[in-house]
Amino acid sequence: MPEADNSAQLRRLSAVKGMNDIFPPQSALWDWFEEEVRHTMGLFGFGSIRTPILEYTQLFVKGTGETTDIVEKEMYSFEDRLNGEQLTLRPENTPGVVRAAIEHNLTYDGGKRLYYVGPMFRHERPQRGRYRQFYQVGVEALGFAGAEVDAEVIVLAAQLLARLGLPGIRVELNSLGIASERQRHRAALIEYFLRHAELLDSDATRRLQTNPLRILDTKNPALQAMVAQAPHLLDYLGEPSLKHFEMVQRLLTASTVPWSVNPRAVRGLDYYNHTVFEFITDELGAQGTLCGGGRYDGLFEMLGGKPCAAVGWGMGIERVLDLLQVRGRVATPSVCDAYAVVPQESALPAAFQTMNALRNVGVRVQMHAAATAGVASMKSQFKRADASGARFALVFGAEELAAGEVTVKSLRDAAAPQIRRSLGQVSAWAGTLQSHT
Ligand code: ATP
Ligand code: MG
């Protein structure tokens, strides 16, 4: 073998920058999170949808919007070498879900309530709460026009966070009204910004023509004071839009979700109308938005479908788990009920039969196995059994097996008697092994 260039080798073998491995015990927190997600979605009647991670680039250019940060600078896009197609790793999943809904005519017999959990990809500067592969849980309620569904999805997010042990996260709301209202506001906004043109930075100057609303979203401190005085979109809303927004607020109040109106919250995506919202915490530094979403009634048509009302949100899983850890939650790795100690190789077939019978009735059993082939000493097997956290050891000794039995030994209570159990009647004693935590 040629001498390895160590640094190059290590670089080649590391994960891609900004992309994380998740493994025990941390992965237990992720598993638990996903179980709570599926449970909560069930409580609200949402069904899961799984769409491809790879989509045609055009989907996001048209759907997410050409002038958004995502499309302008964050997408992992490439050409398929084999056929020249332009593809993109999904930076968000709303366009993919809407594409699937159009392609399969999912709303032909009425609205659909859908959710997903999965990885998204954005080429951003990696930092706390901001990764290049990150995970979102999201909901999309398709085919419902009423304000009560805006409120429903917000309540769903609040309830999910509460179930996870994060009640009372503050929700900031705004309404973007309808297109004609945004047009009138846009004109007023451009006029206002032109009057303060000398203050605008290069980003804002560029956005003045493409997407002036997004200037309200600026992170530049030098612009804050000027932007704070800019005309509010809320002042341009007509009666139906205001009524819609007020209903959302009433239903959130009735659901004890803590909300406030932030007239400058515009969200970074182009497809929103009416209600937009973010769940925000002050405990995570700069990346404090846990969940963002809103209504996007125009997206179906933008993607070539028939008009269809829709509302949804996306929640960043890393940020939620980070907040849980900030608040002191630790990952508890999954632990087996019993640990099988096998003193001799000849006992393995009987041990396998018994372990499988136990697993078939729901007992979690881990078998001893060592790094080197062959049978480990009883001492080292018991050391591992203790370290495993299991409550019981099952000892498949030669003497026990000759009698058609296994010894059950408590690993928590040294004074507890060792009990012999019959291998032929596993279901009769399996229940005594199960911890009811
Ligand atoms: P931000 O303003 O923080 O960039 P965003 O508006 O781009 O967020 P959305 O597109 O609304 O985010 O995505 C919904 C949620 O996904 C965010 O509120 C956040 O919790 C999470 N999220 C977005 N980008 C990332 C990322 N790069 N890494 C981790 N989580 C992210
Ligand atoms: Mg972003």
Coordinates of C-alpha atoms and ligand atoms in Angstrom, one line a residue:
M1 CA 0.0 0.0 0.0
P2 CA 1.4 3.5 -0.8
E3 CA 2.0 5.8 2.1
A4 CA -1.3 7.4 3.0
D5 CA -1.6 11.2 3.0
N6 CA -3.2 11.4 6.4
S7 CA -4.8 14.8 6.2
A8 CA -6.3 14.2 2.8
Q9 CA -7.5 10.8 3.9
L10 CA -9.2 12.2 7.0
R11 CA -10.8 14.9 5.0
R12 CA -12.1 12.4 2.5
L13 CA -13.6 10.2 5.3
S14 CA -15.3 13.0 7.3
A15 CA -18.9 14.0 6.8
V16 CA -19.6 16.9 4.5
K17 CA -19.3 20.2 6.3
G18 CA -22.5 21.3 8.0
M19 CA -24.0 17.8 7.8
N20 CA -24.3 15.8 11.0
D21 CA -24.2 12.1 12.1
I22 CA -26.8 11.3 14.7
F23 CA -26.2 8.2 16.8
P24 CA -26.9 6.8 20.3
P25 CA -27.6 8.1 22.9
Q26 CA -28.5 11.3 21.0
S27 CA -30.6 9.4 18.4
A28 CA -32.9 8.2 21.2
L29 CA -34.0 11.8 21.6
W30 CA -34.7 12.0 17.8
D31 CA -36.7 8.7 17.9
W32 CA -38.8 10.0 20.8
F33 CA -39.4 13.3 19.0
E34 CA -40.6 11.5 15.9
E35 CA -42.9 9.2 18.0
E36 CA -44.5 12.4 19.6
V37 CA -44.8 13.9 16.1
R38 CA -46.7 10.9 14.8
H39 CA -48.9 10.7 17.8
T40 CA -49.8 14.4 17.7
M41 CA -50.5 14.3 14.0
G42 CA -52.9 11.4 14.6
L43 CA -54.7 13.5 17.3
F44 CA -55.4 16.1 14.6
G45 CA -56.2 13.7 11.8
F46 CA -53.1 14.4 9.7
G47 CA -51.7 11.6 7.5
S48 CA -48.1 11.3 6.4
I49 CA -46.7 12.0 3.0
R50 CA -43.3 11.0 1.7
T51 CA -42.0 12.7 -1.4
P52 CA -38.6 12.4 -3.1
I53 CA -35.6 14.3 -1.6
L54 CA -34.5 15.1 -5.2
E55 CA -36.7 17.3 -7.4
Y56 CA -36.4 19.2 -10.6
T57 CA -34.7 22.6 -9.9
Q58 CA -37.6 24.4 -11.6
L59 CA -39.9 23.3 -8.8
F60 CA -38.1 25.4 -6.3
V61 CA -37.4 28.3 -8.7
K62 CA -41.1 28.5 -9.4
G63 CA -42.4 27.4 -6.0
T64 CA -40.0 28.8 -3.3
G65 CA -39.4 31.9 -5.5
E66 CA -36.6 33.2 -7.7
T67 CA -35.8 36.2 -5.4
T68 CA -35.7 34.2 -2.1
D69 CA -32.4 33.6 -0.2
I70 CA -33.0 29.9 -0.7
V71 CA -33.1 30.0 -4.5
E72 CA -30.6 32.8 -4.9
K73 CA -27.9 31.3 -2.8
E74 CA -28.7 28.2 -0.7
M75 CA -29.7 25.4 -3.1
Y76 CA -27.6 22.2 -3.7
S77 CA -28.3 22.0 -7.4
F78 CA -26.5 20.0 -10.0
E79 CA -26.9 18.5 -13.5
D80 CA -27.6 14.8 -13.8
R81 CA -24.5 13.6 -15.6
L82 CA -26.5 10.9 -17.4
N83 CA -29.3 13.0 -19.0
G84 CA -28.5 16.6 -18.3
E85 CA -31.5 17.2 -16.1
Q86 CA -31.2 20.1 -13.6
L87 CA -31.9 18.6 -10.1
T88 CA -32.0 20.1 -6.6
L89 CA -31.8 18.5 -3.1
R90 CA -35.0 19.8 -1.5
P91 CA -34.3 22.9 0.6
E92 CA -37.9 22.8 1.9
N93 CA -40.8 20.4 1.3
T94 CA -43.8 22.6 0.6
P95 CA -43.2 22.7 -3.2
G96 CA -42.7 18.9 -3.3
V97 CA -45.9 18.2 -1.4
V98 CA -47.9 20.6 -3.7
R99 CA -46.3 19.1 -6.7
A100 CA -47.3 15.6 -5.5
A101 CA -50.8 16.8 -4.7
I102 CA -51.2 18.2 -8.3
E103 CA -49.6 15.2 -9.9
H104 CA -51.9 12.7 -8.1
N105 CA -54.9 15.0 -7.9
L106 CA -54.9 14.4 -4.1
T107 CA -57.6 16.9 -3.4
Y108 CA -60.1 15.5 -5.9
D109 CA -62.5 14.4 -3.2
G110 CA -61.9 17.2 -0.7
G111 CA -59.2 18.7 1.4
K112 CA -56.2 16.7 2.7
R113 CA -54.3 17.1 5.9
L114 CA -50.7 15.9 5.4
Y115 CA -47.4 15.9 7.4
Y116 CA -43.8 14.9 6.7
V117 CA -40.6 14.4 8.6
G118 CA -37.3 14.4 6.8
P119 CA -34.0 16.0 5.8
M120 CA -33.7 19.4 3.9
F121 CA -30.6 20.8 2.3
R122 CA -29.4 24.4 2.3
H123 CA -25.9 25.7 1.6
E124 CA -25.7 28.2 4.5
R125 CA -22.8 29.1 6.8
P126 CA -22.9 26.3 9.4
Q127 CA -23.4 27.5 13.0
R128 CA -25.5 26.6 16.0
G129 CA -29.1 25.9 14.7
R130 CA -28.0 26.3 11.1
Y131 CA -26.8 23.3 9.2
R132 CA -26.5 22.3 5.5
Q133 CA -28.5 19.1 6.0
F134 CA -31.1 19.6 8.7
Y135 CA -34.4 18.0 9.5
Q136 CA -37.9 19.4 9.5
V137 CA -41.3 18.2 10.5
G138 CA -44.0 20.0 8.6
V139 CA -47.7 20.0 7.9
E140 CA -49.6 21.0 4.8
A141 CA -53.4 21.3 5.0
L142 CA -54.5 21.4 1.3
G143 CA -57.9 22.4 0.1
F144 CA -59.2 24.4 3.1
A145 CA -59.8 28.1 2.7
G146 CA -61.1 29.0 6.2
A147 CA -59.2 30.9 8.9
E148 CA -60.1 28.1 11.3
V149 CA -57.5 25.9 9.5
D150 CA -54.8 28.5 9.8
A151 CA -55.6 28.4 13.6
E152 CA -55.7 24.6 13.6
V153 CA -52.2 24.2 12.2
I154 CA -50.8 26.8 14.6
V155 CA -52.5 25.0 17.6
L156 CA -51.1 21.7 16.3
A157 CA -47.6 23.1 16.4
A158 CA -48.2 24.5 19.9
Q159 CA -49.6 21.2 21.1
L160 CA -46.7 19.3 19.6
L161 CA -44.2 21.6 21.4
A162 CA -46.2 21.3 24.6
R163 CA -46.2 17.5 24.5
L164 CA -42.4 17.7 24.1
G165 CA -42.2 19.7 27.3
L166 CA -42.0 23.1 25.6
P167 CA -45.4 24.8 26.4
G168 CA -46.0 28.5 25.9
I169 CA -43.5 29.2 23.0
R170 CA -44.5 32.6 21.7
V171 CA -46.1 32.9 18.3
E172 CA -45.7 36.0 16.2
L173 CA -48.4 36.6 13.6
N174 CA -48.9 38.8 10.6
S175 CA -51.2 38.9 7.6
L176 CA -50.0 39.4 4.1
G177 CA -53.5 39.8 2.8
I178 CA -54.2 39.2 -0.9
A179 CA -52.3 40.1 -4.0
S180 CA -54.0 43.4 -4.8
E181 CA -53.5 44.5 -1.2
R182 CA -49.8 43.6 -1.4
Q183 CA -49.5 45.5 -4.7
R184 CA -50.8 48.8 -3.1
H185 CA -48.5 48.3 -0.1
R186 CA -45.6 47.5 -2.4
A187 CA -46.0 50.8 -4.2
A188 CA -46.1 52.7 -0.9
L189 CA -43.1 50.7 0.3
I190 CA -41.0 51.5 -2.8
E191 CA -41.9 55.1 -2.5
Y192 CA -40.9 55.1 1.2
F193 CA -37.6 53.4 0.5
L194 CA -36.8 55.7 -2.4
R195 CA -37.2 58.6 0.0
H196 CA -34.5 57.0 2.2
A197 CA -32.4 55.6 -0.7
E198 CA -29.2 57.0 0.8
L199 CA -29.6 54.6 3.8
L200 CA -30.2 51.4 1.7
D201 CA -27.4 48.8 1.6
S202 CA -26.6 46.9 -1.7
D203 CA -28.9 44.0 -0.8
A204 CA -31.8 46.3 -0.1
T205 CA -31.1 48.4 -3.2
R206 CA -31.3 45.2 -5.3
R207 CA -34.5 44.0 -3.5
L208 CA -36.1 47.4 -4.0
Q209 CA -36.9 46.3 -7.6
T210 CA -37.3 42.5 -7.1
N211 CA -38.9 42.1 -3.7
P212 CA -39.2 45.2 -1.5
L213 CA -41.3 43.4 1.1
R214 CA -38.2 41.4 2.0
I215 CA -36.3 44.6 2.9
L216 CA -38.5 44.6 6.1
D217 CA -36.7 41.3 6.9
T218 CA -33.2 42.9 6.9
K219 CA -30.7 41.8 9.5
N220 CA -28.6 45.0 8.9
P221 CA -28.7 47.1 12.2
A222 CA -28.1 50.3 10.2
L223 CA -31.4 49.9 8.5
Q224 CA -33.5 48.9 11.5
A225 CA -34.7 52.4 12.5
M226 CA -35.7 53.4 9.0
V227 CA -37.4 50.0 8.3
A228 CA -39.3 50.3 11.5
Q229 CA -41.1 53.4 10.2
A230 CA -42.0 51.8 6.8
P231 CA -45.7 51.5 5.9
H232 CA -47.3 48.4 7.4
L233 CA -49.0 45.9 5.1
L234 CA -51.7 45.5 7.8
D235 CA -52.8 49.1 7.0
Y236 CA -53.5 48.1 3.4
L237 CA -55.8 45.1 4.2
G238 CA -59.4 45.2 3.2
E239 CA -62.4 44.0 5.2
P240 CA -62.3 40.3 4.2
S241 CA -58.6 40.0 4.9
L242 CA -59.0 41.6 8.3
K243 CA -61.9 39.4 9.1
H244 CA -59.8 36.3 8.3
F245 CA -56.9 37.5 10.4
E246 CA -59.2 38.4 13.4
M247 CA -60.7 34.9 13.3
V248 CA -57.3 33.3 13.5
Q249 CA -56.5 35.5 16.5
R250 CA -59.8 34.6 18.2
L251 CA -59.2 30.9 17.8
L252 CA -55.7 31.1 19.1
T253 CA -56.8 33.0 22.1
A254 CA -59.5 30.4 22.7
S255 CA -56.8 27.7 22.5
T256 CA -54.5 29.6 25.0
V257 CA -51.7 29.9 22.4
P258 CA -49.7 33.0 23.3
W259 CA -49.7 35.2 20.2
S260 CA -48.8 38.7 19.3
V261 CA -48.9 40.6 16.0
N262 CA -45.6 41.5 14.4
P263 CA -46.4 43.8 11.4
R264 CA -42.9 43.3 10.1
A265 CA -42.9 39.5 10.0
V266 CA -43.0 38.8 6.3
R267 CA -41.2 35.3 6.1
G268 CA -38.5 34.5 3.6
L269 CA -40.6 32.7 1.0
D270 CA -42.5 34.2 -1.8
Y271 CA -45.7 32.1 -1.8
Y272 CA -47.5 33.3 1.3
N273 CA -50.7 35.2 1.6
H274 CA -53.0 36.0 4.5
T275 CA -51.7 34.5 7.8
V276 CA -48.0 34.1 8.3
F277 CA -46.5 33.0 11.7
E278 CA -43.3 32.0 13.5
F279 CA -42.7 30.3 16.8
I280 CA -39.8 32.1 18.5
T281 CA -37.7 31.5 21.5
D282 CA -35.1 33.8 23.1
E283 CA -33.1 30.8 24.5
L284 CA -31.2 29.8 21.4
G285 CA -29.3 32.9 20.4
A286 CA -29.6 34.1 16.9
Q287 CA -31.4 31.0 15.5
G288 CA -34.5 31.4 17.7
T289 CA -37.2 30.6 15.1
L290 CA -38.4 27.0 15.8
C291 CA -41.2 26.9 13.3
G292 CA -42.5 29.1 10.5
G293 CA -45.4 28.9 8.2
G294 CA -48.5 30.4 6.7
R295 CA -51.2 30.3 4.1
Y296 CA -50.2 29.9 0.5
D297 CA -53.3 29.8 -1.6
G298 CA -51.5 30.8 -4.8
L299 CA -48.9 28.0 -4.9
F300 CA -51.0 25.4 -6.7
E301 CA -51.6 27.7 -9.6
M302 CA -47.9 28.8 -9.6
L303 CA -47.0 25.2 -10.1
G304 CA -49.5 24.6 -12.9
G305 CA -52.3 23.1 -10.9
K306 CA -55.9 24.2 -10.4
P307 CA -56.4 26.8 -7.7
C308 CA -56.4 25.3 -4.2
A309 CA -56.3 26.9 -0.8
A310 CA -53.5 25.7 1.5
V311 CA -51.8 26.4 4.8
G312 CA -48.8 24.8 6.5
W313 CA -45.6 25.2 8.5
G314 CA -42.1 23.7 8.8
M315 CA -40.4 23.2 12.2
G316 CA -36.6 22.8 12.6
I317 CA -36.0 19.6 14.6
E318 CA -32.4 20.4 15.6
R319 CA -33.5 23.7 17.1
V320 CA -36.3 22.1 19.0
L321 CA -34.0 19.4 20.4
D322 CA -31.4 22.1 21.2
L323 CA -34.0 24.0 23.2
L324 CA -34.9 20.8 25.1
Q325 CA -31.3 20.3 26.0
V326 CA -30.8 23.9 27.0
R327 CA -33.7 23.2 29.4
G328 CA -32.0 20.2 30.8
R329 CA -33.5 17.2 29.0
V330 CA -31.0 14.4 28.4
A331 CA -31.3 11.6 25.9
T332 CA -32.2 8.3 27.6
P333 CA -30.8 5.4 25.5
S334 CA -33.1 2.5 25.1
V335 CA -32.4 -0.3 27.5
C336 CA -33.3 -4.0 27.3
D337 CA -35.3 -5.9 29.8
A338 CA -32.9 -8.8 29.9
Y339 CA -29.4 -9.7 29.0
A340 CA -28.5 -13.2 27.8
V341 CA -25.3 -14.7 29.3
V342 CA -24.2 -17.7 27.3
P343 CA -21.3 -19.6 29.0
Q344 CA -20.7 -22.1 26.2
E345 CA -21.1 -22.1 22.5
S346 CA -23.1 -25.3 22.6
A347 CA -25.8 -23.3 24.4
L348 CA -26.3 -20.8 21.6
P349 CA -29.1 -22.7 19.7
A350 CA -31.3 -23.0 22.8
A351 CA -30.5 -19.5 23.8
F352 CA -31.5 -18.2 20.4
Q353 CA -34.8 -20.1 20.6
T354 CA -35.6 -18.7 24.0
M355 CA -34.6 -15.2 23.2
N356 CA -36.8 -15.2 20.0
A357 CA -39.7 -16.6 22.0
L358 CA -39.3 -13.8 24.5
R359 CA -39.1 -11.1 21.8
N360 CA -42.2 -12.5 20.2
V361 CA -44.1 -11.7 23.3
G362 CA -42.5 -8.2 23.6
V363 CA -39.6 -8.8 26.0
R364 CA -36.5 -6.8 24.9
V365 CA -33.5 -9.1 25.1
Q366 CA -29.9 -8.3 24.3
M367 CA -27.4 -11.2 23.7
H368 CA -23.9 -11.0 24.9
A369 CA -21.4 -10.7 22.1
A370 CA -17.7 -9.9 22.3
A371 CA -15.2 -8.2 19.9
T372 CA -13.3 -11.4 19.5
A373 CA -14.8 -14.7 18.4
G374 CA -15.4 -17.4 21.0
V375 CA -17.0 -17.4 24.4
A376 CA -16.1 -14.7 26.9
S377 CA -15.6 -15.5 30.6
M378 CA -18.7 -15.4 32.9
K379 CA -17.1 -12.5 34.7
S380 CA -16.8 -10.3 31.6
Q381 CA -20.3 -11.3 30.4
F382 CA -21.8 -10.3 33.8
K383 CA -19.8 -7.0 33.7
R384 CA -21.4 -6.2 30.4
A385 CA -24.8 -7.4 31.6
D386 CA -24.6 -4.9 34.5
A387 CA -23.4 -2.1 32.3
S388 CA -26.3 -2.7 29.8
G389 CA -28.8 -1.4 32.2
A390 CA -31.0 -4.5 31.8
R391 CA -32.9 -5.6 35.0
F392 CA -32.3 -9.3 34.5
A393 CA -29.6 -11.6 33.3
L394 CA -30.7 -14.9 31.6
V395 CA -28.0 -17.5 32.2
F396 CA -28.0 -20.3 29.7
G397 CA -25.6 -22.6 31.6
A398 CA -25.0 -26.3 30.7
E399 CA -26.7 -27.5 33.9
E400 CA -29.8 -25.4 33.3
L401 CA -30.1 -26.5 29.7
A402 CA -29.8 -30.2 30.7
A403 CA -32.9 -29.6 32.8
G404 CA -34.6 -27.7 30.0
E405 CA -34.4 -24.5 32.0
V406 CA -32.7 -21.0 32.2
T407 CA -31.6 -19.1 35.3
V408 CA -33.1 -15.6 35.7
K409 CA -30.9 -13.4 37.9
S410 CA -31.7 -9.9 39.0
L411 CA -29.1 -7.4 38.1
R412 CA -30.5 -4.7 40.4
D413 CA -31.0 -6.7 43.6
A414 CA -28.1 -8.9 44.6
A415 CA -30.2 -10.4 47.4
A416 CA -33.0 -11.5 45.1
P417 CA -33.2 -15.3 44.6
Q418 CA -32.2 -16.7 41.3
I419 CA -35.1 -18.4 39.6
R420 CA -35.1 -21.3 37.2
R421 CA -37.6 -21.0 34.4
S422 CA -38.7 -23.6 31.9
L423 CA -37.6 -23.1 28.3
G424 CA -40.7 -24.8 27.1
Q425 CA -43.1 -22.3 28.7
V426 CA -41.6 -18.9 28.0
S427 CA -44.9 -17.1 27.8
A428 CA -45.8 -18.2 31.3
W429 CA -42.9 -16.2 32.8
A430 CA -42.0 -13.6 30.1
G431 CA -44.2 -11.0 31.8
T432 CA -42.1 -11.0 35.0
L433 CA -39.1 -9.7 32.9
Q434 CA -40.9 -6.7 31.5
S435 CA -40.2 -3.4 33.1
H436 CA -43.2 -1.1 33.2
T437 CA -41.5 2.2 32.9
Ligands
ATP1 P1 -34.1 31.4 9.2 O1 -34.7 32.7 9.2 O2 -33.6 30.9 10.6 O3 -33.0 31.1 8.1 P2 -36.1 30.3 7.5 O4 -37.1 31.3 7.4 O5 -35.1 30.2 6.4 O6 -35.3 30.4 8.9 P3 -38.0 28.2 7.0 O7 -37.7 28.0 5.6 O8 -39.2 28.8 7.4 O9 -36.7 28.9 7.7 O10 -37.9 26.7 7.7 C1 -38.6 26.4 8.9 C2 -37.7 26.1 10.0 O11 -36.7 25.2 9.7 C3 -37.0 27.3 10.6 O12 -37.9 28.0 11.5 C4 -35.9 26.6 11.4 O13 -36.4 26.1 12.6 C5 -35.5 25.5 10.5 N1 -34.4 25.8 9.7 C6 -34.3 26.6 8.5 N2 -33.1 26.6 8.0 C7 -32.3 25.8 8.8 C8 -30.9 25.3 8.8 N3 -30.1 25.7 7.9 N4 -30.5 24.5 9.8 C9 -31.4 24.1 10.8 N5 -32.7 24.4 10.8 C10 -33.1 25.3 9.9
MG2 MG -33.1 30.8 6.1

